[in-house]
PDB file of C-alpha atoms in Angstrom:
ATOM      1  CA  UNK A  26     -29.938 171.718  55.376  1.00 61.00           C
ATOM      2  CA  UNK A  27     -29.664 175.092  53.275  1.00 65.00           C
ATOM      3  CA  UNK A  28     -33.730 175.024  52.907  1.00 74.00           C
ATOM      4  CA  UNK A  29     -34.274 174.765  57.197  1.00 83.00           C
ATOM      5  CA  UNK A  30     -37.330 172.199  55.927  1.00 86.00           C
ATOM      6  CA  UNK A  31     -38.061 171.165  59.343  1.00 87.00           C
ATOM      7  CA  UNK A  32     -38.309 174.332  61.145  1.00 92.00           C
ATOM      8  CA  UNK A  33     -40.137 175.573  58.318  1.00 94.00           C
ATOM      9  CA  UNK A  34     -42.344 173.268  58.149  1.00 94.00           C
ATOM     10  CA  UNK A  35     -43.240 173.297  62.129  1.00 93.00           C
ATOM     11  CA  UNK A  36     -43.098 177.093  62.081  1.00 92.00           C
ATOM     12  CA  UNK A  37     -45.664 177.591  59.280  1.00 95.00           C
ATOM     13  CA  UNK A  38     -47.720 174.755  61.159  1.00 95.00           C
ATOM     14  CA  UNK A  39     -47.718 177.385  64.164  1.00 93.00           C
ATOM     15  CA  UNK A  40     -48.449 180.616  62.300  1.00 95.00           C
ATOM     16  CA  UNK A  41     -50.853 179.025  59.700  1.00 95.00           C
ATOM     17  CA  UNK A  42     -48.393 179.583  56.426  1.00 96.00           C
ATOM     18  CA  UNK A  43     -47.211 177.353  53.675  1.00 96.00           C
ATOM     19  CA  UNK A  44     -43.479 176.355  53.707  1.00 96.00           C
ATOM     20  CA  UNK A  45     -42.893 178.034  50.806  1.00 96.00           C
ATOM     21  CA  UNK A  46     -43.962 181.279  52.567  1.00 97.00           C
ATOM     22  CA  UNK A  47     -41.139 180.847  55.216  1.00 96.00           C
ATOM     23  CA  UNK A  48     -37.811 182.759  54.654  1.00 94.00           C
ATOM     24  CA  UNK A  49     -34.988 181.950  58.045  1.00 92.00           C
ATOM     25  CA  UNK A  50     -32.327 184.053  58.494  1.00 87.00           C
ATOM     26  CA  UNK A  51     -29.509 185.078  61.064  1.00 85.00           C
ATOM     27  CA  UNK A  52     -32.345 187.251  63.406  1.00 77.00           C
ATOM     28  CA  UNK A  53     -34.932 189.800  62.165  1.00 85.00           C
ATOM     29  CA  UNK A  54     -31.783 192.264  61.105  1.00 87.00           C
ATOM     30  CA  UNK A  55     -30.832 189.992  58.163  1.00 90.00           C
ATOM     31  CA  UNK A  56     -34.260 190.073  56.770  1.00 92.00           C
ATOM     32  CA  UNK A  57     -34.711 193.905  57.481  1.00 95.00           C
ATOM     33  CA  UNK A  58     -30.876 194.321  55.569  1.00 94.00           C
ATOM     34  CA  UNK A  59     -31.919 192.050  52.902  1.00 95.00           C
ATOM     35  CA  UNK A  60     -35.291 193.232  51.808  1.00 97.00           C
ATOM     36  CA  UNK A  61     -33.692 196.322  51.459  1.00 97.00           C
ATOM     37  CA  UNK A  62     -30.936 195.716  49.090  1.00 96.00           C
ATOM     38  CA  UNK A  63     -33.714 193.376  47.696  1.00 97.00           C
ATOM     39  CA  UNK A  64     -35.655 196.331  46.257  1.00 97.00           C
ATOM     40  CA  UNK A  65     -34.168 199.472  46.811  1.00 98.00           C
ATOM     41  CA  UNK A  66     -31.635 201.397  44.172  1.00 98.00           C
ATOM     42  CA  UNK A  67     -28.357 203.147  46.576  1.00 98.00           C
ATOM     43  CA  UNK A  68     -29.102 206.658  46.089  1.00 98.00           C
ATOM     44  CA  UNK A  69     -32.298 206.602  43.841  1.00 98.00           C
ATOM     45  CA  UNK A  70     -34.876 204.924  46.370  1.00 98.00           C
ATOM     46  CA  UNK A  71     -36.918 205.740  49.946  1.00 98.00           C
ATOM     47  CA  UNK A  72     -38.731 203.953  52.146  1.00 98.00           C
ATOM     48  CA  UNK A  73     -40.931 205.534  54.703  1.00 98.00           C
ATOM     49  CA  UNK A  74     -40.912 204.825  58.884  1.00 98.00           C
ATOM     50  CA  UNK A  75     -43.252 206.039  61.809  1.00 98.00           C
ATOM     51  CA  UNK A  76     -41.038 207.714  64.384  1.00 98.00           C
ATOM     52  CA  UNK A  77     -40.488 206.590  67.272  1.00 98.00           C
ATOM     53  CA  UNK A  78     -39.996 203.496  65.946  1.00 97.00           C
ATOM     54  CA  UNK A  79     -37.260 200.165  66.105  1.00 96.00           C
ATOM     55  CA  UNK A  80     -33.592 202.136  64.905  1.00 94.00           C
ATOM     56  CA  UNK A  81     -32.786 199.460  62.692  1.00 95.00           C
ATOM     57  CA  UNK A  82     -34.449 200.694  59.808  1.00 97.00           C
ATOM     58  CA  UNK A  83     -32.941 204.226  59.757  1.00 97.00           C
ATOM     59  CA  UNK A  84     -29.710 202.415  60.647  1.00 97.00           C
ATOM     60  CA  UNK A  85     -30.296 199.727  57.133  1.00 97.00           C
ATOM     61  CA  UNK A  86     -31.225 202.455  55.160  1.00 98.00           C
ATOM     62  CA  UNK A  87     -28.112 204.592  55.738  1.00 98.00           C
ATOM     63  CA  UNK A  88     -25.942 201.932  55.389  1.00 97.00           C
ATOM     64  CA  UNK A  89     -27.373 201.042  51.837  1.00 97.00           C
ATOM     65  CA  UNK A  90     -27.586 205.176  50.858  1.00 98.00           C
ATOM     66  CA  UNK A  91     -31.351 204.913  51.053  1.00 98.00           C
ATOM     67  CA  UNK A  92     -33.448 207.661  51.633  1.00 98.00           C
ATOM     68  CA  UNK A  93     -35.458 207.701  54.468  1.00 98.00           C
ATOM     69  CA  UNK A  94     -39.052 209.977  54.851  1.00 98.00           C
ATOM     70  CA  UNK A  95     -40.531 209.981  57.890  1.00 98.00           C
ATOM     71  CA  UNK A  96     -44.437 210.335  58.764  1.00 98.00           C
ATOM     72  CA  UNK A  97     -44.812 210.187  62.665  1.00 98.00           C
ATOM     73  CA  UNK A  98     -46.753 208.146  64.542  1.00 98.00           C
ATOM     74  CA  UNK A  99     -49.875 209.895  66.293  1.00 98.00           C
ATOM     75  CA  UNK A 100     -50.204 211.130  70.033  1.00 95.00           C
ATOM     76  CA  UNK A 101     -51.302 208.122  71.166  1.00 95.00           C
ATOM     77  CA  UNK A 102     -48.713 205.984  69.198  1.00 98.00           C
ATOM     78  CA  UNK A 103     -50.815 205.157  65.801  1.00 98.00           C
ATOM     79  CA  UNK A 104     -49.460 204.893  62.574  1.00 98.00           C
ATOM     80  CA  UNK A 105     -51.220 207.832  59.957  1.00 98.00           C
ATOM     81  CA  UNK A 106     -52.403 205.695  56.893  1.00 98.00           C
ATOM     82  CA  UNK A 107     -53.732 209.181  54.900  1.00 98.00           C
ATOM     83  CA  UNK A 108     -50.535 211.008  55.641  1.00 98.00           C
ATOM     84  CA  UNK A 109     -48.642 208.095  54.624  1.00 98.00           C
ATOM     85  CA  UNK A 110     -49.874 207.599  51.393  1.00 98.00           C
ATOM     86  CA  UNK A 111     -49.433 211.417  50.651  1.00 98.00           C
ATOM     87  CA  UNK A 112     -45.706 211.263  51.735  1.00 98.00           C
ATOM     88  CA  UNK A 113     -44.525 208.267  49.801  1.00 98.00           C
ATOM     89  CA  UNK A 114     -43.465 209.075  45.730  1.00 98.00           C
ATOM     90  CA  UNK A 115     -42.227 206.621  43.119  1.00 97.00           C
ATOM     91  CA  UNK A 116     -39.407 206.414  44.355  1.00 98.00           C
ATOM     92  CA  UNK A 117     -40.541 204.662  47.949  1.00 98.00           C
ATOM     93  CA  UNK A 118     -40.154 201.002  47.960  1.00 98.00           C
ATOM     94  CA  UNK A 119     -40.677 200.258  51.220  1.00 98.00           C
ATOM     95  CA  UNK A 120     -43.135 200.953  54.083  1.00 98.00           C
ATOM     96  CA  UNK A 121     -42.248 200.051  57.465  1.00 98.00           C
ATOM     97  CA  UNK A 122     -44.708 199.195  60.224  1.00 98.00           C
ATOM     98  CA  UNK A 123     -43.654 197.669  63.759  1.00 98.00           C
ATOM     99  CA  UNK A 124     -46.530 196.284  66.262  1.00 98.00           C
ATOM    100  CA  UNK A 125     -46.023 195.670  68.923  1.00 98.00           C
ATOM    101  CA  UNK A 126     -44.226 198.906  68.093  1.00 98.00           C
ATOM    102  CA  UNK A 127     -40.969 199.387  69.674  1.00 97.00           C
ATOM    103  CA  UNK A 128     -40.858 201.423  71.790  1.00 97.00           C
ATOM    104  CA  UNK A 129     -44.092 202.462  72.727  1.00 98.00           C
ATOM    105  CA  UNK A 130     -45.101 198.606  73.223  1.00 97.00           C
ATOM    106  CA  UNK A 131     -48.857 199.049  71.701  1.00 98.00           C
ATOM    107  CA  UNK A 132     -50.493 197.298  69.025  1.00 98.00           C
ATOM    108  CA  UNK A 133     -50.966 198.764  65.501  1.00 98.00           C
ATOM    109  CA  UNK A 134     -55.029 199.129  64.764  1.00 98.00           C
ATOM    110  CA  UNK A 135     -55.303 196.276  62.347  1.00 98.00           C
ATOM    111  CA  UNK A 136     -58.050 198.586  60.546  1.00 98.00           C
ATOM    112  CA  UNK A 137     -54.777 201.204  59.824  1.00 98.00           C
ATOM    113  CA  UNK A 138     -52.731 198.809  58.441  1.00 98.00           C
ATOM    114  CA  UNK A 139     -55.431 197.497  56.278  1.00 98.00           C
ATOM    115  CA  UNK A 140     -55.938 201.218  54.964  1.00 98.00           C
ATOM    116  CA  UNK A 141     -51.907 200.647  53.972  1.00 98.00           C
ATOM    117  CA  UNK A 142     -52.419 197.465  52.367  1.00 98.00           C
ATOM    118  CA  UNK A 143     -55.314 198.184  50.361  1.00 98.00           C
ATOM    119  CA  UNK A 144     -54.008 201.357  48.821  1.00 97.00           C
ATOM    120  CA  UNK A 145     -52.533 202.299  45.639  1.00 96.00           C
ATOM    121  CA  UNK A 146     -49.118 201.883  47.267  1.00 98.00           C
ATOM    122  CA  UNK A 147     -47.189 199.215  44.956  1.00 95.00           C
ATOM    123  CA  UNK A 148     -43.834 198.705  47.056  1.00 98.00           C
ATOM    124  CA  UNK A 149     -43.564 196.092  50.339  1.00 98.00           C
ATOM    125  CA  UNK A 150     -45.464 196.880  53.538  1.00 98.00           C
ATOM    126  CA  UNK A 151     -43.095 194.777  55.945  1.00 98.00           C
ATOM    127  CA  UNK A 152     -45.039 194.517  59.703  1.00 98.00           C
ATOM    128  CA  UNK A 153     -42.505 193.915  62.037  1.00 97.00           C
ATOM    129  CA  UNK A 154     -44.161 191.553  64.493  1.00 97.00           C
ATOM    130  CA  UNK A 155     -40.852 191.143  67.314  1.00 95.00           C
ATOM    131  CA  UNK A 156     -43.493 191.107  70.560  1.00 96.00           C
ATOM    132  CA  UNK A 157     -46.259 189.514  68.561  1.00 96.00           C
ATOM    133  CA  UNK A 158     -46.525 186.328  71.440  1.00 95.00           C
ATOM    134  CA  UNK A 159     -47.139 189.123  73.721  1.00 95.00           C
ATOM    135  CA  UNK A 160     -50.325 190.498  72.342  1.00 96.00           C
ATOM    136  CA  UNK A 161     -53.515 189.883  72.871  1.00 96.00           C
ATOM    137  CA  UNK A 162     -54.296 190.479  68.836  1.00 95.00           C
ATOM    138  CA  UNK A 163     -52.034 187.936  68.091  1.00 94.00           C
ATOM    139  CA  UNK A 164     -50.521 187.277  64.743  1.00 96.00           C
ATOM    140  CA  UNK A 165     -51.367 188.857  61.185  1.00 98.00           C
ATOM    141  CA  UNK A 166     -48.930 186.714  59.739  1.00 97.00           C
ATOM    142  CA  UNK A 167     -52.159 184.657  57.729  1.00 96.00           C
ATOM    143  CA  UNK A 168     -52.665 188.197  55.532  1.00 98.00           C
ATOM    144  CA  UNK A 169     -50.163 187.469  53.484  1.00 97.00           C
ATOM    145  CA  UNK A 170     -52.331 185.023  51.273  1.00 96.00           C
ATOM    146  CA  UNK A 171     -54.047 187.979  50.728  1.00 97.00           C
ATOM    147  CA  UNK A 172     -51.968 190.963  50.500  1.00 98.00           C
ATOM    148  CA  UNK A 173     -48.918 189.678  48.314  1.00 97.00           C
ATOM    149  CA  UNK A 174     -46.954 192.907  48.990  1.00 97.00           C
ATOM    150  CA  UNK A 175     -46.711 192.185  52.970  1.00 98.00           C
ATOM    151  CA  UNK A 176     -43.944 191.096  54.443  1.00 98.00           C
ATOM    152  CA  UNK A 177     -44.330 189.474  58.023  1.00 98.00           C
ATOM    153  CA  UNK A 178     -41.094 190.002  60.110  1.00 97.00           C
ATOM    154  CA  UNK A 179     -40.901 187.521  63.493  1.00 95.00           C
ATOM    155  CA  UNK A 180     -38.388 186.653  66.111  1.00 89.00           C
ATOM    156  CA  UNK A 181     -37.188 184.112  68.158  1.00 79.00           C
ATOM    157  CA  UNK A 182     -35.086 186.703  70.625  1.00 84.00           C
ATOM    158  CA  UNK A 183     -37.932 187.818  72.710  1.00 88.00           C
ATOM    159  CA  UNK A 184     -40.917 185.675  73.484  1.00 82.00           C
ATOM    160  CA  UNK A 185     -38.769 182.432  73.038  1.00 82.00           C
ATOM    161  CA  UNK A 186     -35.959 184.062  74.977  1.00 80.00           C
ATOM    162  CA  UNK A 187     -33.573 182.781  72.328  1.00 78.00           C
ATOM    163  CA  UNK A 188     -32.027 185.959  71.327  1.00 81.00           C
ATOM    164  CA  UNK A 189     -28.344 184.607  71.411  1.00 81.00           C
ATOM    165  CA  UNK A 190     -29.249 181.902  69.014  1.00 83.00           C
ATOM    166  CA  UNK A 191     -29.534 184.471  65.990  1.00 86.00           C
ATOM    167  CA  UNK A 192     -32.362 183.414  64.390  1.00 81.00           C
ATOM    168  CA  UNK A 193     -35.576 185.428  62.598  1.00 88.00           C
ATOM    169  CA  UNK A 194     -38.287 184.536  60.456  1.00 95.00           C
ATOM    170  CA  UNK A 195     -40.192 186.773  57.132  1.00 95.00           C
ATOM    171  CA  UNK A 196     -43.514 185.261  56.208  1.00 98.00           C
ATOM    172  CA  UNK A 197     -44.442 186.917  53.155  1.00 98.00           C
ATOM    173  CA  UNK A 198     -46.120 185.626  49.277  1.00 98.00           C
ATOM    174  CA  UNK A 199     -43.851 182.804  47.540  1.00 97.00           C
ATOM    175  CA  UNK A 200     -42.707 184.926  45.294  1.00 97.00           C
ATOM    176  CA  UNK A 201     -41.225 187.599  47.773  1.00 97.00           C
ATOM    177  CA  UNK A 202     -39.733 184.591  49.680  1.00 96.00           C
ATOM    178  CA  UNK A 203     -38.233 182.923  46.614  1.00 96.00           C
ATOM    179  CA  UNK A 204     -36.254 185.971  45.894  1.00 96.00           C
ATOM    180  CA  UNK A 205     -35.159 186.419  49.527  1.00 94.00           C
ATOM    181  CA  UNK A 206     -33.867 182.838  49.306  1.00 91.00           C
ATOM    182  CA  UNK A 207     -31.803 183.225  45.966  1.00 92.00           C
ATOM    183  CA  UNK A 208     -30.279 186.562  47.812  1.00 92.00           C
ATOM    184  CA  UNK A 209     -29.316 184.901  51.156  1.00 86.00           C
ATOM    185  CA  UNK A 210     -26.009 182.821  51.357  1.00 80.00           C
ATOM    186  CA  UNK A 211     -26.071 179.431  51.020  1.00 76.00           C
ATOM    187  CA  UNK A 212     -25.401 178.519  54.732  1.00 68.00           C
ATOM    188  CA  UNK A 213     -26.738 181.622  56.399  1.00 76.00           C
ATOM    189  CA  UNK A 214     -27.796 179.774  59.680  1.00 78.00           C
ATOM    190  CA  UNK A 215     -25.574 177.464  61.457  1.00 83.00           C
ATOM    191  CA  UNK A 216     -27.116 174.025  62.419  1.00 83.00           C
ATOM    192  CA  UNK A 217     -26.688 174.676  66.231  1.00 86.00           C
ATOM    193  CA  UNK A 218     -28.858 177.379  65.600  1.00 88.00           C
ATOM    194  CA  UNK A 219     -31.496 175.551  64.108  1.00 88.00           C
ATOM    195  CA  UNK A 220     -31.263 172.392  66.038  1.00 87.00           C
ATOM    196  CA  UNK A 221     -32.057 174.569  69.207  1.00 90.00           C
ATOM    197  CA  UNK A 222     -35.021 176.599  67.213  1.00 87.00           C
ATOM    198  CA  UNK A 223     -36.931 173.181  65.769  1.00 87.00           C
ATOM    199  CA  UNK A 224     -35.784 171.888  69.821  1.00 91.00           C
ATOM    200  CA  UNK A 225     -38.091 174.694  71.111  1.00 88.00           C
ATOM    201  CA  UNK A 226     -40.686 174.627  68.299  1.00 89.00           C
ATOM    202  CA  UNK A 227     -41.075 170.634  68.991  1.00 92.00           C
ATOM    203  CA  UNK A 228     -42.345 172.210  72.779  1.00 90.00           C
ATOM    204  CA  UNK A 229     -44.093 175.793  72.055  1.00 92.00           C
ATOM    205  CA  UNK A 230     -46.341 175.403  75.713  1.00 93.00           C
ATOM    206  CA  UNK A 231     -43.519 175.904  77.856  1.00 92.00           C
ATOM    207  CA  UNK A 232     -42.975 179.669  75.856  1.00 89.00           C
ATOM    208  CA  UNK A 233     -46.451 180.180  75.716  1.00 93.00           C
ATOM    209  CA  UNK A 234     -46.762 179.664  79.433  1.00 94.00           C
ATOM    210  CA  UNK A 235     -43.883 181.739  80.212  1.00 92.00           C
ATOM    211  CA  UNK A 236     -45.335 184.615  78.013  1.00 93.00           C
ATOM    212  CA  UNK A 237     -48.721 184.131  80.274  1.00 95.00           C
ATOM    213  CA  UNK A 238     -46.063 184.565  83.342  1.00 95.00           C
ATOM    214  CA  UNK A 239     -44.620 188.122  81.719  1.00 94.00           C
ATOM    215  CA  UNK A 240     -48.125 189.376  81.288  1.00 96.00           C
ATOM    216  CA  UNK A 241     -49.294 188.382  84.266  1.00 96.00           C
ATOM    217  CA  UNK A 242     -45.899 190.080  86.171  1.00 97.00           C
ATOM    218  CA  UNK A 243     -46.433 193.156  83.546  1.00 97.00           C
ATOM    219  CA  UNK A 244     -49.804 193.772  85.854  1.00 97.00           C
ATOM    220  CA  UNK A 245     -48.435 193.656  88.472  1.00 97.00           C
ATOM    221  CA  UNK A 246     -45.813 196.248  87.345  1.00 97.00           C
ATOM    222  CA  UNK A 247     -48.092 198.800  85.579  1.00 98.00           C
ATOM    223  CA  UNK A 248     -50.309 199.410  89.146  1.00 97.00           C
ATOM    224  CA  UNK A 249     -47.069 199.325  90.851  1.00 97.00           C
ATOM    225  CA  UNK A 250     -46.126 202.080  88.428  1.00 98.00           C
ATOM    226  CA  UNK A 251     -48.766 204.118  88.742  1.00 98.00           C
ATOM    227  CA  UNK A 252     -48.263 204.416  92.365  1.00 98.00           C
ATOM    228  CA  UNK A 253     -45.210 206.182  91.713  1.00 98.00           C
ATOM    229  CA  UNK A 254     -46.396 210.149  92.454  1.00 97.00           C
ATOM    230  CA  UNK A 255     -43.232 210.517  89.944  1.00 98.00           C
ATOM    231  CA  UNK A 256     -44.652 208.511  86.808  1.00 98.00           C
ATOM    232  CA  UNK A 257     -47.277 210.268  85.110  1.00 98.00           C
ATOM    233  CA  UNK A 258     -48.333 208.300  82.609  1.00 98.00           C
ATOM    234  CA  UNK A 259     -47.653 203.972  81.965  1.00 98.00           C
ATOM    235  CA  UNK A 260     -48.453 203.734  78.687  1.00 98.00           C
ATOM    236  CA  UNK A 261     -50.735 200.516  76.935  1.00 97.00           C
ATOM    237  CA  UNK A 262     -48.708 197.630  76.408  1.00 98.00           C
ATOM    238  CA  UNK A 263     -48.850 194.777  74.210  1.00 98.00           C
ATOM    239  CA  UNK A 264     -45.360 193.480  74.066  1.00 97.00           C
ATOM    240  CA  UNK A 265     -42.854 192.156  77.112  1.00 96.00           C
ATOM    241  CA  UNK A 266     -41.630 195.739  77.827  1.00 97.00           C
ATOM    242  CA  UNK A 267     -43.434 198.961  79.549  1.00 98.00           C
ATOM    243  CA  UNK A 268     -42.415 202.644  78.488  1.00 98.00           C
ATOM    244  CA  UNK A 269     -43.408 205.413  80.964  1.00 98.00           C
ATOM    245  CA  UNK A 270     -43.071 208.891  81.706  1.00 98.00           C
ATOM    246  CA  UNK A 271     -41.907 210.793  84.590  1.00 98.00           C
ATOM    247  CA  UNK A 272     -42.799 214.222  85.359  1.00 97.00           C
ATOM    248  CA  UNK A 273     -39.222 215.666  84.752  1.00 97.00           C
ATOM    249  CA  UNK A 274     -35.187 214.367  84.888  1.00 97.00           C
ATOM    250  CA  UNK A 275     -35.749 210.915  83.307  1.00 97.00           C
ATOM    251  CA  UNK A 276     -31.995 211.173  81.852  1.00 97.00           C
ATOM    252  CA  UNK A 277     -30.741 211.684  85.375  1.00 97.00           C
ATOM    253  CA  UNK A 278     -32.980 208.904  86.412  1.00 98.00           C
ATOM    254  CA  UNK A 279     -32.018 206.684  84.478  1.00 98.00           C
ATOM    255  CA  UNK A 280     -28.403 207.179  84.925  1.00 97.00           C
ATOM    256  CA  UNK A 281     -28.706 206.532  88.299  1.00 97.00           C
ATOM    257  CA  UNK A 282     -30.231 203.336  87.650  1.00 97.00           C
ATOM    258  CA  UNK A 283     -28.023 202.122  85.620  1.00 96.00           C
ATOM    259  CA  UNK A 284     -25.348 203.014  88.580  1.00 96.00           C
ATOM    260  CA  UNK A 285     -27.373 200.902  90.617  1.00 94.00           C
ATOM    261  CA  UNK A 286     -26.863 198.092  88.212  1.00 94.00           C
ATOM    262  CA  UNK A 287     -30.310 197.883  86.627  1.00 95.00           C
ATOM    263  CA  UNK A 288     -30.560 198.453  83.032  1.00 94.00           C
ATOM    264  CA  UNK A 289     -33.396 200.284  81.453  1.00 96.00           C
ATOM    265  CA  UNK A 290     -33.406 202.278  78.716  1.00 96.00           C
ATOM    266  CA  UNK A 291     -34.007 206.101  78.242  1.00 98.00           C
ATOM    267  CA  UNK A 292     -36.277 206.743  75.315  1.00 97.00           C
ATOM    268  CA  UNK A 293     -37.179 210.443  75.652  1.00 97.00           C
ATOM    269  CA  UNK A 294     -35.183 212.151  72.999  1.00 96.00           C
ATOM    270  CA  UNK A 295     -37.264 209.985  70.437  1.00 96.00           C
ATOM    271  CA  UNK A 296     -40.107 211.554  68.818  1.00 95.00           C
ATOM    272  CA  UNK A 297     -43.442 211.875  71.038  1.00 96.00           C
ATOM    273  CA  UNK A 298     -41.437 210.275  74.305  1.00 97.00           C
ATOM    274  CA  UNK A 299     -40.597 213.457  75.975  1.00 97.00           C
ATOM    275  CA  UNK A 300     -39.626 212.275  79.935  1.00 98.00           C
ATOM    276  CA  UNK A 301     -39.967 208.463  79.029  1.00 98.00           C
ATOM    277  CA  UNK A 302     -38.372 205.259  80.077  1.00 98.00           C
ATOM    278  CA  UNK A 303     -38.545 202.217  79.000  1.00 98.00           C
ATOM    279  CA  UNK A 304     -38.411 198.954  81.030  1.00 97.00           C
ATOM    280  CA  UNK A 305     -38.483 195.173  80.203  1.00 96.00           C
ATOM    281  CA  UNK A 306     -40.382 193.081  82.418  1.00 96.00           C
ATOM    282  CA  UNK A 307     -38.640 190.239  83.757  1.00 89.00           C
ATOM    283  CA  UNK A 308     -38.887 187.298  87.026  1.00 91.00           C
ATOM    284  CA  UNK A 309     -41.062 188.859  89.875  1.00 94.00           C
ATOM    285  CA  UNK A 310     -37.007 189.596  92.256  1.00 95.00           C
ATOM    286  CA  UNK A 311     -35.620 191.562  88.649  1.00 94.00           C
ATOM    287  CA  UNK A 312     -39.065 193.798  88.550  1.00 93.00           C
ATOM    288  CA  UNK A 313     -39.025 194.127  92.531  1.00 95.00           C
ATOM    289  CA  UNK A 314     -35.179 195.430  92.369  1.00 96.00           C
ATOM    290  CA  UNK A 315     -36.170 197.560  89.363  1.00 97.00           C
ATOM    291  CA  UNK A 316     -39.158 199.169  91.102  1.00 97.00           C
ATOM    292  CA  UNK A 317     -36.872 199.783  94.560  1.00 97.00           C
ATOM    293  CA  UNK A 318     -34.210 201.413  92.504  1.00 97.00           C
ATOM    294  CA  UNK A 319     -36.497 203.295  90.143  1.00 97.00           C
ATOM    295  CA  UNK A 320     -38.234 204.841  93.581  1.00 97.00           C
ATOM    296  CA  UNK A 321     -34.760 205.512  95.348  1.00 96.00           C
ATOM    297  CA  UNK A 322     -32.747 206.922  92.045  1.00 97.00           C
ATOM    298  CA  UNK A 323     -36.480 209.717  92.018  1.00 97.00           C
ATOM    299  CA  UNK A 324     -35.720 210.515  95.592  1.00 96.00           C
ATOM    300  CA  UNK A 325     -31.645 210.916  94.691  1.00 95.00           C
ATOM    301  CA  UNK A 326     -32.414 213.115  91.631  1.00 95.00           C
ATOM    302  CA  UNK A 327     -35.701 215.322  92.406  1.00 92.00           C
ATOM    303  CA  UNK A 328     -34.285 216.006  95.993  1.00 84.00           C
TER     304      UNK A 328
END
């Protein structure tokens, strides 16, 4: 099935959508890629991010000789809706907003991106919504029957833990979707992927309850954290991940986790996460083993 009728038609049933709003393609990075090439001109257009943000964009827009402006996100991880609007030219065709952002994990004030939407600003505001299941704001997938220019980006690799799978979702207006579908190839998703999405779909409780698990561990994690004479700051979290800052060597730190075996990442030569780390919260043994090696790799490094 070249249309993926079925797991459109029990995804929009989740997120409140028409069929006809759904595009599926081979995870979120096909969508990002495509709406791209979609409306950008190679070396005319822009489109505009909020460092520190999710790499792929930076990463689509070189690769299609796009230009790229960047308006940082605040201290405290918010996007900048005035500056924004000041910074983008008629040239910028895209603006991109992630929230959950990745990787600070927090939500995007809903009231911000509104200020986006509502402007004068005539290209697509895509919200990359990855974490979404994990936050307590849910969804804003339903403002696209309102805003025609938004573009709703969604995942099953993280709260559905199917990230080998391949398989992403854009909710956006008919129209955008109809011209995502004529650009995709004909059989862009295999039918063991989507046999194993519309599978999981069919029973949605057993991811919801295992997102309730994560968020319940994540607790658990944070005061754990902030035990830690060594962490300074855990910061708000609304997807499956924490990132966190250490008073100094969070480099050597995290090298010598990794050593130990346990992967984290090191996020603090992006913009605004000076000393930060970045961990994924997992089973209750994989966040114990993280927490024992994060404590013993502070003692090995700040000795």
């Amino acid at each position: 099935d070249p249309h993926q009728s079925t797991l459109k038609k029990l995804y929009g049933e989740w997120r409140g959508v028409a069929s006809d709003q759904i595009f599926v393609g081979v995870g979120s990075d096909e969508a990002i890629d495509m709406v791209i090439r979609m409306v950008c001109v190679p070396g005319e257009d822009n489109v505009l991010i909020c460092p520190p943000t999710y790499g792929m964009y930076k990463v689509s827009a070189a690769v299609n000789d796009i230009g790229l402006i960047k308006v940082p996100l605040t201290e405290d991880f918010q996007i900048q809706p005035k500056k924004m609007l000041e910074a983008v030219n008629e040239k910028t065709k895209i603006i991109w907003i992630c929230s959950p952002n990745n990787p600070t994990a927090n939500d995007i004030e809903a009231d911000k991106i509104k200020q986006v939407l509502e402007s004068k600003f005539n290209g697509l505001v895509i919200l990359d919504e990855a974490y979404v299941d994990f936050s307590p704001r849910g969804s804003l997938s339903s403002w696209t029957k309102k805003y025609p220019n938004l573009v709703v980006l969604q995942t099953f690799s993280k709260s559905w833990g199917l990230a080998g799978v391949r398989c992403g979702v854009a909710i956006s207006s008919p129209e955008v979707i109809s011209y995502m579908d004529r650009m995709k190839a004909p059989y862009n998703m295999n039918v063991l992927t989507s046999s194993v999405v519309v599978k999981n779909l069919k029973k949605k409780e057993e991811m919801l309850k295992t997102v309730e698990e994560i968020k319940n561990e994540k607790k658990k994690v944070v005061s754990e954290l902030e035990k830690i004479p060594h962490v300074v700051k855990v910061f708000p979290s609304s997807a499956n991940f924490l990132l966190f800052r250490v008073k100094s060597h969070s480099k050597e730190i995290y090298r010598a986790i990794a050593a130990s075996g346990v992967v984290i990442r090191y996020r603090g030569d992006n913009h605004g996460c000076e000393e930060c780390l970045r961990a994924t919260v997992a089973k209750p043994e994989d966040t114990k083993l993280f927490l024992q090696k994060l404590k013993q790799a502070i003692v090995e490094v700040t000795k």
